[in-house]
Amino acid sequence: MNAIITDWLSAQGMPNQYVSITALIIGAMVIFALAHISYYIAKHQILHIVHKLVLKSQNTWDDLLLEQKVFSRISFLVPLILLLVLVPIFLPTESLVSDILIVFAKVMICFQVALSISALLNVIRFGYRQKATNKYLPLDSVIQVIKLVVFLVATILALSFILNRSPIYLLSGLGALTAVLLLVFQDTIKGLVASIQISANKMVAPGDWVELPNYGADGDVIEIGLNTVKVRNFDKTVTTVPTYALMSGSFKNWRDMFNAGGRRIKRTIIIDIRSIKFYNNDEINELSKIDLIADYLNKKRQEISASGQTANDINARQLTNIGTFRAYIEAYLHAHNKVNHEMTCMVRQLTATSSGLPLELYFFCSDQNWVNYEAIQADIFDHLFAMAPHFSLRIFQHPSGHDWQRN
């Protein structure tokens, strides 16, 4: 074709010194025009038809192909391949422009193929996430490694085209750079090993709630990558943690708490020691009106009666208000429909301090949702704080300015 253009220009009476350069310019313009037309047809005509077919399809995998721009990346290969085919036809093979355009086309094809493969791998990743039954497969890390290898191969091929050398020639020189490559990719290698170990040991998976205090991470895992793990904190910020940090350090995973069916509540009520006392018969009779401890008080009165003693005898076995209140809390928790009764539920005394006598409540809430959990916990302690005066007990708190004003 270049000879035809040259002959036509000579026939038009163009001076010989301008024929070659003009034929070169015309050939380049024709090549770029045809490449542009092919790209327009592929991008705006054929791809438009493909989009319509995808939207009408009932499948989901083709929607992912559209979302990840697989078709768009493949469509860009059309003008590049056409450029590679047309250059030897319209341009003289021995010209510098021809060599530059051919090398440019080959290099661009290498990286465009790599980008297309990367988009296809993204389709596999998102498709797996939608239908995965095993969350512990380190697919993200494996895909990132494959992408790294694909782009590494594309780079080597591109360099071989630019330097006009065989790829084997370039690969032979990588042996001497092994130490440098290990140094450059040390985080990648450690991340790959860590992600495999995390998956094999089922230590963490996307969706797990984890805590890593050293990195300020406290929230849900959204992605486990080759080099980093992304954690969306509860304040909606995202913390990026090195993958190997999960293996080299310690972290807390709340997954088993959700699987167990209960979320622990462990809080104390501090009782003013000066309010602790024995009950007399009248007070016991008044407390018997409380249904939750009516059976408990009857049992205790029977035990006292069987011993031939009375509740008013200072030397006899007597009921204390703190013990009765502890029995009430236990009965209240066992009767609560939001407490998991198959898990540990107890009320115990801790060592008395200068602030008073701590009563620790240790039980598990059956609703693990954070908002509901906090509301249930607050309702329980609201009730117990309000009930304490009925047992002649005072909840301890440090005096405030209001207390000094009142006195």
mmCIF file of C-alpha atoms in Angstrom:
data_model
loop_
_atom_site.group_PDB
_atom_site.id
_atom_site.type_symbol
_atom_site.label_atom_id
_atom_site.label_comp_id
_atom_site.label_asym_id
_atom_site.label_seq_id
_atom_site.Cartn_x
_atom_site.Cartn_y
_atom_site.Cartn_z
ATOM 1 C CA MET A 1 0.000 0.000 0.000
ATOM 2 C CA ASN A 2 2.899 2.348 0.723
ATOM 3 C CA ALA A 3 4.214 1.711 -2.795
ATOM 4 C CA ILE A 4 0.806 2.518 -4.252
ATOM 5 C CA ILE A 5 0.693 5.817 -2.353
ATOM 6 C CA THR A 6 4.239 6.624 -3.434
ATOM 7 C CA ASP A 7 3.492 5.905 -7.088
ATOM 8 C CA TRP A 8 0.312 7.998 -6.923
ATOM 9 C CA LEU A 9 2.169 10.952 -5.454
ATOM 10 C CA SER A 10 4.875 10.664 -8.150
ATOM 11 C CA ALA A 11 2.188 10.545 -10.799
ATOM 12 C CA GLN A 12 0.781 13.776 -9.422
ATOM 13 C CA GLY A 13 4.085 15.472 -10.163
ATOM 14 C CA MET A 14 5.312 15.810 -6.555
ATOM 15 C CA PRO A 15 9.098 16.322 -6.294
ATOM 16 C CA ASN A 16 10.959 13.105 -5.405
ATOM 17 C CA GLN A 17 12.481 14.550 -2.196
ATOM 18 C CA TYR A 18 8.975 15.050 -0.732
ATOM 19 C CA VAL A 19 7.350 11.836 -1.940
ATOM 20 C CA SER A 20 8.663 9.546 0.832
ATOM 21 C CA ILE A 21 7.844 11.826 3.722
ATOM 22 C CA THR A 22 4.407 12.657 2.313
ATOM 23 C CA ALA A 23 3.629 8.981 1.726
ATOM 24 C CA LEU A 24 4.702 8.316 5.326
ATOM 25 C CA ILE A 25 2.442 11.046 6.671
ATOM 26 C CA ILE A 26 -0.528 9.916 4.580
ATOM 27 C CA GLY A 27 -0.025 6.299 5.617
ATOM 28 C CA ALA A 28 0.165 7.267 9.317
ATOM 29 C CA MET A 29 -2.970 9.383 9.014
ATOM 30 C CA VAL A 30 -4.860 6.522 7.342
ATOM 31 C CA ILE A 31 -3.717 4.092 10.038
ATOM 32 C CA PHE A 32 -4.802 6.361 12.905
ATOM 33 C CA ALA A 33 -8.089 7.168 11.156
ATOM 34 C CA LEU A 34 -8.909 3.480 10.671
ATOM 35 C CA ALA A 35 -7.835 2.691 14.245
ATOM 36 C CA HIS A 36 -10.022 5.494 15.579
ATOM 37 C CA ILE A 37 -12.992 4.319 13.499
ATOM 38 C CA SER A 38 -12.517 0.737 14.722
ATOM 39 C CA TYR A 39 -12.381 1.929 18.327
ATOM 40 C CA TYR A 40 -15.530 3.997 17.851
ATOM 41 C CA ILE A 41 -17.387 1.032 16.358
ATOM 42 C CA ALA A 42 -16.193 -1.346 19.073
ATOM 43 C CA LYS A 43 -16.768 1.093 21.956
ATOM 44 C CA HIS A 44 -19.981 2.862 20.987
ATOM 45 C CA GLN A 45 -21.712 0.427 18.665
ATOM 46 C CA ILE A 46 -20.810 -3.176 19.420
ATOM 47 C CA LEU A 47 -20.345 -2.503 23.157
ATOM 48 C CA HIS A 48 -23.691 -0.694 23.268
ATOM 49 C CA ILE A 49 -25.387 -3.771 21.823
ATOM 50 C CA VAL A 50 -23.561 -5.981 24.331
ATOM 51 C CA HIS A 51 -24.774 -3.755 27.195
ATOM 52 C CA LYS A 52 -28.385 -4.147 26.060
ATOM 53 C CA LEU A 53 -28.024 -7.930 25.859
ATOM 54 C CA VAL A 54 -26.486 -8.040 29.330
ATOM 55 C CA LEU A 55 -29.284 -5.958 30.849
ATOM 56 C CA LYS A 56 -31.893 -8.265 29.318
ATOM 57 C CA SER A 57 -30.112 -11.400 30.527
ATOM 58 C CA GLN A 58 -31.245 -13.138 33.717
ATOM 59 C CA ASN A 59 -27.704 -14.190 34.622
ATOM 60 C CA THR A 60 -25.642 -12.325 37.194
ATOM 61 C CA TRP A 61 -22.152 -13.159 35.972
ATOM 62 C CA ASP A 62 -22.558 -11.058 32.827
ATOM 63 C CA ASP A 63 -23.630 -8.103 35.003
ATOM 64 C CA LEU A 64 -20.313 -8.437 36.815
ATOM 65 C CA LEU A 65 -18.507 -8.430 33.470
ATOM 66 C CA LEU A 66 -20.219 -5.142 32.736
ATOM 67 C CA GLU A 67 -19.557 -3.625 36.166
ATOM 68 C CA GLN A 68 -15.860 -4.529 36.099
ATOM 69 C CA LYS A 69 -15.501 -3.053 32.569
ATOM 70 C CA VAL A 70 -14.254 -6.283 31.033
ATOM 71 C CA PHE A 71 -15.907 -5.496 27.691
ATOM 72 C CA SER A 72 -14.504 -1.960 27.690
ATOM 73 C CA ARG A 73 -10.967 -3.199 28.242
ATOM 74 C CA ILE A 74 -11.321 -5.820 25.505
ATOM 75 C CA SER A 75 -12.750 -3.239 23.092
ATOM 76 C CA PHE A 76 -9.570 -1.172 23.451
ATOM 77 C CA LEU A 77 -7.620 -4.125 22.031
ATOM 78 C CA VAL A 78 -9.370 -3.719 18.650
ATOM 79 C CA PRO A 79 -7.582 -0.486 17.524
ATOM 80 C CA LEU A 80 -4.267 -1.752 18.930
ATOM 81 C CA ILE A 81 -4.439 -5.002 16.968
ATOM 82 C CA LEU A 82 -5.564 -3.104 13.903
ATOM 83 C CA LEU A 83 -2.622 -0.717 14.355
ATOM 84 C CA LEU A 84 -0.270 -3.686 14.518
ATOM 85 C CA VAL A 85 -1.747 -5.109 11.301
ATOM 86 C CA LEU A 86 -1.936 -1.873 9.298
ATOM 87 C CA VAL A 87 1.529 -0.464 10.018
ATOM 88 C CA PRO A 88 3.399 -2.944 7.747
ATOM 89 C CA ILE A 89 0.791 -2.336 5.036
ATOM 90 C CA PHE A 90 0.751 1.470 4.944
ATOM 91 C CA LEU A 91 4.268 2.240 6.129
ATOM 92 C CA PRO A 92 7.644 1.046 4.847
ATOM 93 C CA THR A 93 8.977 -1.674 7.137
ATOM 94 C CA GLU A 94 12.474 -0.155 7.315
ATOM 95 C CA SER A 95 11.296 3.263 8.599
ATOM 96 C CA LEU A 96 11.784 4.442 12.176
ATOM 97 C CA VAL A 97 8.123 5.467 12.475
ATOM 98 C CA SER A 98 7.010 1.977 11.532
ATOM 99 C CA ASP A 99 9.279 0.411 14.183
ATOM 100 C CA ILE A 100 8.074 2.851 16.867
ATOM 101 C CA LEU A 101 4.406 2.249 16.089
ATOM 102 C CA ILE A 102 4.820 -1.537 16.066
ATOM 103 C CA VAL A 103 6.661 -1.503 19.401
ATOM 104 C CA PHE A 104 4.065 0.884 20.844
ATOM 105 C CA ALA A 105 1.224 -1.389 19.687
ATOM 106 C CA LYS A 106 2.870 -4.509 21.127
ATOM 107 C CA VAL A 107 3.589 -2.831 24.479
ATOM 108 C CA MET A 108 0.048 -1.476 24.745
ATOM 109 C CA ILE A 109 -1.423 -4.870 23.805
ATOM 110 C CA CYS A 110 0.624 -6.502 26.583
ATOM 111 C CA PHE A 111 -0.667 -4.161 29.264
ATOM 112 C CA GLN A 112 -4.207 -4.067 27.902
ATOM 113 C CA VAL A 113 -4.367 -7.862 27.978
ATOM 114 C CA ALA A 114 -3.070 -7.696 31.567
ATOM 115 C CA LEU A 115 -5.788 -5.179 32.472
ATOM 116 C CA SER A 116 -8.442 -7.392 30.847
ATOM 117 C CA ILE A 117 -7.244 -10.416 32.812
ATOM 118 C CA SER A 118 -7.264 -8.283 35.973
ATOM 119 C CA ALA A 119 -10.883 -7.297 35.291
ATOM 120 C CA LEU A 120 -11.823 -10.960 34.752
ATOM 121 C CA LEU A 121 -10.174 -11.859 38.060
ATOM 122 C CA ASN A 122 -12.251 -9.150 39.738
ATOM 123 C CA VAL A 123 -15.357 -10.775 38.269
ATOM 124 C CA ILE A 124 -14.306 -14.103 39.787
ATOM 125 C CA ARG A 125 -13.675 -12.453 43.157
ATOM 126 C CA PHE A 126 -17.001 -10.615 43.352
ATOM 127 C CA GLY A 127 -18.892 -13.611 41.972
ATOM 128 C CA TYR A 128 -17.357 -15.807 44.655
ATOM 129 C CA ARG A 129 -18.297 -13.310 47.377
ATOM 130 C CA GLN A 130 -21.927 -13.379 46.280
ATOM 131 C CA LYS A 131 -22.250 -17.165 46.351
ATOM 132 C CA ALA A 132 -19.483 -18.255 48.703
ATOM 133 C CA THR A 133 -20.235 -20.812 51.382
ATOM 134 C CA ASN A 134 -16.661 -20.866 52.689
ATOM 135 C CA LYS A 135 -15.547 -17.414 53.805
ATOM 136 C CA TYR A 136 -12.070 -18.612 54.763
ATOM 137 C CA LEU A 137 -10.747 -19.263 51.256
ATOM 138 C CA PRO A 138 -7.952 -16.667 50.738
ATOM 139 C CA LEU A 139 -9.273 -15.792 47.283
ATOM 140 C CA ASP A 140 -8.390 -12.098 47.492
ATOM 141 C CA SER A 141 -4.760 -12.877 48.258
ATOM 142 C CA VAL A 142 -4.555 -15.529 45.528
ATOM 143 C CA ILE A 143 -6.093 -13.168 42.978
ATOM 144 C CA GLN A 144 -3.695 -10.399 43.942
ATOM 145 C CA VAL A 145 -0.770 -12.781 43.486
ATOM 146 C CA ILE A 146 -2.083 -13.797 40.062
ATOM 147 C CA LYS A 147 -2.468 -10.125 39.118
ATOM 148 C CA LEU A 148 1.088 -9.455 40.257
ATOM 149 C CA VAL A 149 2.385 -12.321 38.116
ATOM 150 C CA VAL A 150 0.294 -11.196 35.112
ATOM 151 C CA PHE A 151 1.604 -7.624 35.243
ATOM 152 C CA LEU A 152 5.137 -8.878 35.860
ATOM 153 C CA VAL A 153 4.903 -11.022 32.706
ATOM 154 C CA ALA A 154 3.422 -8.072 30.798
ATOM 155 C CA THR A 155 6.304 -5.841 31.932
ATOM 156 C CA ILE A 156 8.906 -8.407 30.885
ATOM 157 C CA LEU A 157 7.285 -8.828 27.471
ATOM 158 C CA ALA A 158 7.053 -5.053 27.037
ATOM 159 C CA LEU A 159 10.745 -4.638 27.876
ATOM 160 C CA SER A 160 11.633 -7.435 25.473
ATOM 161 C CA PHE A 161 9.775 -5.611 22.677
ATOM 162 C CA ILE A 162 11.392 -2.274 23.521
ATOM 163 C CA LEU A 163 14.914 -3.732 23.780
ATOM 164 C CA ASN A 164 14.319 -6.173 20.905
ATOM 165 C CA ARG A 165 15.515 -9.029 23.081
ATOM 166 C CA SER A 166 14.031 -12.419 23.860
ATOM 167 C CA PRO A 167 12.068 -12.615 27.150
ATOM 168 C CA ILE A 168 14.276 -15.553 28.111
ATOM 169 C CA TYR A 169 17.258 -13.218 27.960
ATOM 170 C CA LEU A 170 15.613 -10.916 30.494
ATOM 171 C CA LEU A 171 14.508 -13.784 32.730
ATOM 172 C CA SER A 172 18.044 -15.131 32.872
ATOM 173 C CA GLY A 173 19.139 -11.882 34.477
ATOM 174 C CA LEU A 174 16.546 -12.117 37.235
ATOM 175 C CA GLY A 175 18.515 -14.866 38.991
ATOM 176 C CA ALA A 176 21.205 -12.404 39.984
ATOM 177 C CA LEU A 177 18.522 -10.053 41.328
ATOM 178 C CA THR A 178 16.859 -12.639 43.565
ATOM 179 C CA ALA A 179 18.030 -10.986 46.777
ATOM 180 C CA VAL A 180 16.837 -7.588 45.565
ATOM 181 C CA LEU A 181 13.463 -9.020 44.522
ATOM 182 C CA LEU A 182 13.053 -10.715 47.899
ATOM 183 C CA LEU A 183 13.793 -7.397 49.585
ATOM 184 C CA VAL A 184 11.341 -5.506 47.377
ATOM 185 C CA PHE A 185 8.557 -8.057 47.700
ATOM 186 C CA GLN A 186 9.158 -9.079 51.329
ATOM 187 C CA ASP A 187 5.836 -7.614 52.501
ATOM 188 C CA THR A 188 4.038 -9.361 49.645
ATOM 189 C CA ILE A 189 5.639 -12.705 50.491
ATOM 190 C CA LYS A 190 4.889 -12.335 54.197
ATOM 191 C CA GLY A 191 1.327 -11.275 53.381
ATOM 192 C CA LEU A 192 0.788 -14.305 51.143
ATOM 193 C CA VAL A 193 2.084 -16.715 53.793
ATOM 194 C CA ALA A 194 0.018 -14.967 56.486
ATOM 195 C CA SER A 195 -3.192 -15.047 54.411
ATOM 196 C CA ILE A 196 -2.749 -18.779 53.777
ATOM 197 C CA GLN A 197 -2.207 -19.426 57.494
ATOM 198 C CA ILE A 198 -5.175 -17.237 58.419
ATOM 199 C CA SER A 199 -7.354 -19.191 56.002
ATOM 200 C CA ALA A 200 -6.064 -22.613 57.040
ATOM 201 C CA ASN A 201 -6.543 -21.868 60.744
ATOM 202 C CA LYS A 202 -9.857 -20.018 60.168
ATOM 203 C CA MET A 203 -8.617 -17.163 62.301
ATOM 204 C CA VAL A 204 -10.568 -14.364 60.633
ATOM 205 C CA ALA A 205 -12.918 -13.883 57.693
ATOM 206 C CA PRO A 206 -14.667 -10.923 56.044
ATOM 207 C CA GLY A 207 -17.564 -9.839 58.252
ATOM 208 C CA ASP A 208 -15.871 -10.769 61.548
ATOM 209 C CA TRP A 209 -15.713 -8.194 64.325
ATOM 210 C CA VAL A 210 -12.081 -7.848 65.416
ATOM 211 C CA GLU A 211 -10.113 -5.667 67.797
ATOM 212 C CA LEU A 212 -6.466 -4.727 67.203
ATOM 213 C CA PRO A 213 -5.605 -2.127 69.878
ATOM 214 C CA ASN A 214 -2.050 -1.649 68.571
ATOM 215 C CA TYR A 215 -3.452 -0.367 65.270
ATOM 216 C CA GLY A 216 -6.536 1.394 66.628
ATOM 217 C CA ALA A 217 -8.815 -1.043 64.783
ATOM 218 C CA ASP A 218 -12.161 -2.052 66.294
ATOM 219 C CA GLY A 219 -14.842 -3.071 63.825
ATOM 220 C CA ASP A 220 -15.802 -5.396 60.984
ATOM 221 C CA VAL A 221 -13.326 -6.913 58.538
ATOM 222 C CA ILE A 222 -14.317 -5.837 55.024
ATOM 223 C CA GLU A 223 -11.382 -7.209 53.044
ATOM 224 C CA ILE A 224 -8.431 -9.538 53.570
ATOM 225 C CA GLY A 225 -5.879 -8.686 50.913
ATOM 226 C CA LEU A 226 -2.391 -9.815 50.062
ATOM 227 C CA ASN A 227 -0.649 -7.020 51.968
ATOM 228 C CA THR A 228 -3.378 -5.449 54.089
ATOM 229 C CA VAL A 229 -6.544 -6.204 56.010
ATOM 230 C CA LYS A 230 -9.203 -3.481 55.946
ATOM 231 C CA VAL A 231 -11.290 -2.999 59.081
ATOM 232 C CA ARG A 232 -14.306 -0.679 59.080
ATOM 233 C CA ASN A 233 -14.457 0.779 62.578
ATOM 234 C CA PHE A 234 -17.742 1.581 64.289
ATOM 235 C CA ASP A 235 -17.173 5.292 63.671
ATOM 236 C CA LYS A 236 -17.227 4.421 59.919
ATOM 237 C CA THR A 237 -13.496 5.046 59.485
ATOM 238 C CA VAL A 238 -11.363 2.353 57.858
ATOM 239 C CA THR A 239 -8.143 1.090 59.423
ATOM 240 C CA THR A 240 -5.606 -0.700 57.230
ATOM 241 C CA VAL A 241 -3.585 -3.356 59.031
ATOM 242 C CA PRO A 242 -0.689 -5.399 57.557
ATOM 243 C CA THR A 243 -1.842 -8.952 56.921
ATOM 244 C CA TYR A 244 1.193 -10.469 58.605
ATOM 245 C CA ALA A 245 0.393 -8.433 61.748
ATOM 246 C CA LEU A 246 -2.475 -10.857 62.428
ATOM 247 C CA MET A 247 0.067 -13.668 62.638
ATOM 248 C CA SER A 248 2.923 -11.845 64.362
ATOM 249 C CA GLY A 249 0.712 -10.160 66.974
ATOM 250 C CA SER A 250 -2.500 -10.821 68.857
ATOM 251 C CA PHE A 251 -6.035 -9.683 68.176
ATOM 252 C CA LYS A 252 -9.523 -10.364 69.485
ATOM 253 C CA ASN A 253 -12.136 -11.952 67.201
ATOM 254 C CA TRP A 254 -15.750 -11.727 68.402
ATOM 255 C CA ARG A 255 -17.032 -14.329 65.921
ATOM 256 C CA ASP A 256 -17.416 -17.131 68.492
ATOM 257 C CA MET A 257 -19.416 -14.804 70.724
ATOM 258 C CA PHE A 258 -22.035 -14.456 67.981
ATOM 259 C CA ASN A 259 -21.934 -18.190 67.274
ATOM 260 C CA ALA A 260 -22.374 -19.017 70.964
ATOM 261 C CA GLY A 261 -25.770 -17.325 71.133
ATOM 262 C CA GLY A 262 -25.032 -14.885 73.950
ATOM 263 C CA ARG A 263 -23.164 -11.648 74.574
ATOM 264 C CA ARG A 264 -21.630 -11.211 77.989
ATOM 265 C CA ILE A 265 -22.675 -8.538 80.451
ATOM 266 C CA LYS A 266 -20.278 -8.066 83.342
ATOM 267 C CA ARG A 267 -20.954 -5.035 85.508
ATOM 268 C CA THR A 268 -21.032 -4.196 89.191
ATOM 269 C CA ILE A 269 -23.399 -2.424 91.527
ATOM 270 C CA ILE A 270 -21.535 -0.848 94.452
ATOM 271 C CA ILE A 271 -23.487 -0.980 97.699
ATOM 272 C CA ASP A 272 -22.914 1.464 100.559
ATOM 273 C CA ILE A 273 -21.693 -0.806 103.367
ATOM 274 C CA ARG A 274 -23.352 1.385 106.007
ATOM 275 C CA SER A 275 -26.762 0.424 104.584
ATOM 276 C CA ILE A 276 -26.254 -3.343 105.108
ATOM 277 C CA LYS A 277 -28.327 -4.736 107.986
ATOM 278 C CA PHE A 278 -30.418 -7.685 109.289
ATOM 279 C CA TYR A 279 -34.157 -7.976 108.535
ATOM 280 C CA ASN A 280 -36.797 -8.325 111.216
ATOM 281 C CA ASN A 281 -40.056 -10.247 110.785
ATOM 282 C CA ASP A 282 -42.067 -7.215 109.716
ATOM 283 C CA GLU A 283 -39.593 -6.365 106.986
ATOM 284 C CA ILE A 284 -39.541 -9.958 105.773
ATOM 285 C CA ASN A 285 -43.334 -10.013 105.601
ATOM 286 C CA GLU A 286 -43.302 -6.797 103.585
ATOM 287 C CA LEU A 287 -40.721 -8.182 101.153
ATOM 288 C CA SER A 288 -42.776 -11.371 100.702
ATOM 289 C CA LYS A 289 -45.115 -9.320 98.530
ATOM 290 C CA ILE A 290 -42.420 -9.326 95.846
ATOM 291 C CA ASP A 291 -43.237 -12.378 93.712
ATOM 292 C CA LEU A 292 -39.692 -13.055 92.547
ATOM 293 C CA ILE A 293 -38.367 -13.673 96.061
ATOM 294 C CA ALA A 294 -41.543 -14.881 97.813
ATOM 295 C CA ASP A 295 -40.465 -18.544 97.567
ATOM 296 C CA TYR A 296 -36.938 -17.659 98.668
ATOM 297 C CA LEU A 297 -38.176 -15.846 101.789
ATOM 298 C CA ASN A 298 -40.604 -18.626 102.677
ATOM 299 C CA LYS A 299 -37.824 -21.165 102.432
ATOM 300 C CA LYS A 300 -35.544 -19.077 104.631
ATOM 301 C CA ARG A 301 -38.289 -18.560 107.245
ATOM 302 C CA GLN A 302 -38.934 -22.282 107.345
ATOM 303 C CA GLU A 303 -35.235 -22.920 107.891
ATOM 304 C CA ILE A 304 -35.155 -20.377 110.722
ATOM 305 C CA SER A 305 -38.339 -21.813 112.284
ATOM 306 C CA ALA A 306 -36.990 -25.357 112.058
ATOM 307 C CA SER A 307 -33.955 -24.288 114.055
ATOM 308 C CA GLY A 308 -36.235 -22.956 116.846
ATOM 309 C CA GLN A 309 -35.042 -19.410 116.352
ATOM 310 C CA THR A 310 -36.710 -16.155 115.352
ATOM 311 C CA ALA A 311 -35.642 -13.522 112.876
ATOM 312 C CA ASN A 312 -35.546 -10.922 115.684
ATOM 313 C CA ASP A 313 -33.059 -12.903 117.780
ATOM 314 C CA ILE A 314 -29.687 -11.199 117.487
ATOM 315 C CA ASN A 315 -27.868 -14.450 118.223
ATOM 316 C CA ALA A 316 -29.874 -16.453 115.721
ATOM 317 C CA ARG A 317 -29.392 -17.007 112.011
ATOM 318 C CA GLN A 318 -30.877 -13.961 110.276
ATOM 319 C CA LEU A 319 -31.539 -12.635 106.794
ATOM 320 C CA THR A 320 -29.499 -9.716 105.544
ATOM 321 C CA ASN A 321 -30.760 -7.164 103.101
ATOM 322 C CA ILE A 322 -27.655 -7.595 100.902
ATOM 323 C CA GLY A 323 -28.164 -11.369 100.675
ATOM 324 C CA THR A 324 -31.860 -10.949 99.930
ATOM 325 C CA PHE A 325 -31.102 -8.344 97.271
ATOM 326 C CA ARG A 326 -28.581 -10.726 95.694
ATOM 327 C CA ALA A 327 -31.240 -13.455 95.632
ATOM 328 C CA TYR A 328 -33.674 -11.014 94.031
ATOM 329 C CA ILE A 329 -31.166 -10.123 91.291
ATOM 330 C CA GLU A 330 -30.594 -13.804 90.509
ATOM 331 C CA ALA A 331 -34.350 -14.451 90.332
ATOM 332 C CA TYR A 332 -34.841 -11.364 88.188
ATOM 333 C CA LEU A 333 -32.163 -12.458 85.725
ATOM 334 C CA HIS A 334 -33.504 -16.015 85.512
ATOM 335 C CA ALA A 335 -36.961 -14.637 84.783
ATOM 336 C CA HIS A 336 -35.753 -12.160 82.141
ATOM 337 C CA ASN A 337 -36.586 -13.270 78.600
ATOM 338 C CA LYS A 338 -33.517 -11.594 77.103
ATOM 339 C CA VAL A 339 -31.037 -13.479 79.277
ATOM 340 C CA ASN A 340 -29.523 -16.666 77.861
ATOM 341 C CA HIS A 341 -30.362 -19.212 80.556
ATOM 342 C CA GLU A 342 -28.129 -21.909 79.053
ATOM 343 C CA MET A 343 -25.005 -19.885 79.772
ATOM 344 C CA THR A 344 -23.400 -18.738 83.015
ATOM 345 C CA CYS A 345 -25.634 -16.493 85.106
ATOM 346 C CA MET A 346 -24.563 -15.466 88.589
ATOM 347 C CA VAL A 347 -24.343 -12.618 91.076
ATOM 348 C CA ARG A 348 -21.304 -12.530 93.314
ATOM 349 C CA GLN A 349 -19.700 -10.335 95.920
ATOM 350 C CA LEU A 350 -16.301 -8.876 95.184
ATOM 351 C CA THR A 351 -13.800 -7.657 97.744
ATOM 352 C CA ALA A 352 -15.055 -4.623 99.607
ATOM 353 C CA THR A 353 -13.251 -1.387 98.827
ATOM 354 C CA SER A 354 -13.222 2.123 100.157
ATOM 355 C CA SER A 355 -16.128 2.839 97.802
ATOM 356 C CA GLY A 356 -18.335 0.061 99.168
ATOM 357 C CA LEU A 357 -19.251 -3.574 98.509
ATOM 358 C CA PRO A 358 -19.350 -4.481 94.781
ATOM 359 C CA LEU A 359 -22.040 -6.894 93.580
ATOM 360 C CA GLU A 360 -20.941 -8.205 90.201
ATOM 361 C CA LEU A 361 -23.552 -9.396 87.712
ATOM 362 C CA TYR A 362 -22.159 -11.939 85.262
ATOM 363 C CA PHE A 363 -24.582 -13.195 82.603
ATOM 364 C CA PHE A 364 -25.165 -13.345 78.859
ATOM 365 C CA CYS A 365 -27.676 -11.416 76.792
ATOM 366 C CA SER A 366 -29.407 -13.517 74.119
ATOM 367 C CA ASP A 367 -29.698 -10.531 71.746
ATOM 368 C CA GLN A 368 -26.235 -9.806 70.321
ATOM 369 C CA ASN A 369 -27.188 -6.766 68.280
ATOM 370 C CA TRP A 370 -25.174 -3.877 69.673
ATOM 371 C CA VAL A 371 -28.055 -1.396 69.951
ATOM 372 C CA ASN A 372 -30.453 -3.940 71.486
ATOM 373 C CA TYR A 373 -27.704 -5.276 73.762
ATOM 374 C CA GLU A 374 -27.005 -1.835 75.239
ATOM 375 C CA ALA A 375 -30.726 -1.119 75.681
ATOM 376 C CA ILE A 376 -31.344 -4.441 77.474
ATOM 377 C CA GLN A 377 -28.319 -3.909 79.704
ATOM 378 C CA ALA A 378 -29.486 -0.409 80.608
ATOM 379 C CA ASP A 379 -33.048 -1.602 81.351
ATOM 380 C CA ILE A 380 -31.776 -4.293 83.706
ATOM 381 C CA PHE A 381 -29.581 -1.947 85.711
ATOM 382 C CA ASP A 382 -32.197 0.813 85.706
ATOM 383 C CA HIS A 383 -34.553 -1.631 87.378
ATOM 384 C CA LEU A 384 -32.000 -2.845 89.918
ATOM 385 C CA PHE A 385 -30.954 0.674 90.910
ATOM 386 C CA ALA A 386 -34.609 1.547 91.440
ATOM 387 C CA MET A 387 -35.238 -1.636 93.487
ATOM 388 C CA ALA A 388 -32.286 -1.211 95.853
ATOM 389 C CA PRO A 389 -34.155 1.174 98.238
ATOM 390 C CA HIS A 390 -36.916 -1.442 98.633
ATOM 391 C CA PHE A 391 -34.274 -3.621 100.292
ATOM 392 C CA SER A 392 -33.099 -0.738 102.486
ATOM 393 C CA LEU A 393 -29.856 -0.525 100.478
ATOM 394 C CA ARG A 394 -28.089 2.531 99.164
ATOM 395 C CA ILE A 395 -26.116 2.595 95.938
ATOM 396 C CA PHE A 396 -22.741 4.211 96.584
ATOM 397 C CA GLN A 397 -21.663 7.333 94.783
ATOM 398 C CA HIS A 398 -19.107 9.961 95.662
ATOM 399 C CA PRO A 399 -20.613 13.138 97.133
ATOM 400 C CA SER A 400 -21.241 15.965 94.716
ATOM 401 C CA GLY A 401 -21.649 19.704 95.197
ATOM 402 C CA HIS A 402 -25.389 19.185 95.544
ATOM 403 C CA ASP A 403 -24.822 16.872 98.544
ATOM 404 C CA TRP A 404 -22.701 19.491 100.317
ATOM 405 C CA GLN A 405 -25.286 22.204 99.610
ATOM 406 C CA ARG A 406 -28.062 20.048 101.033
ATOM 407 C CA ASN A 407 -26.113 19.396 104.196
#
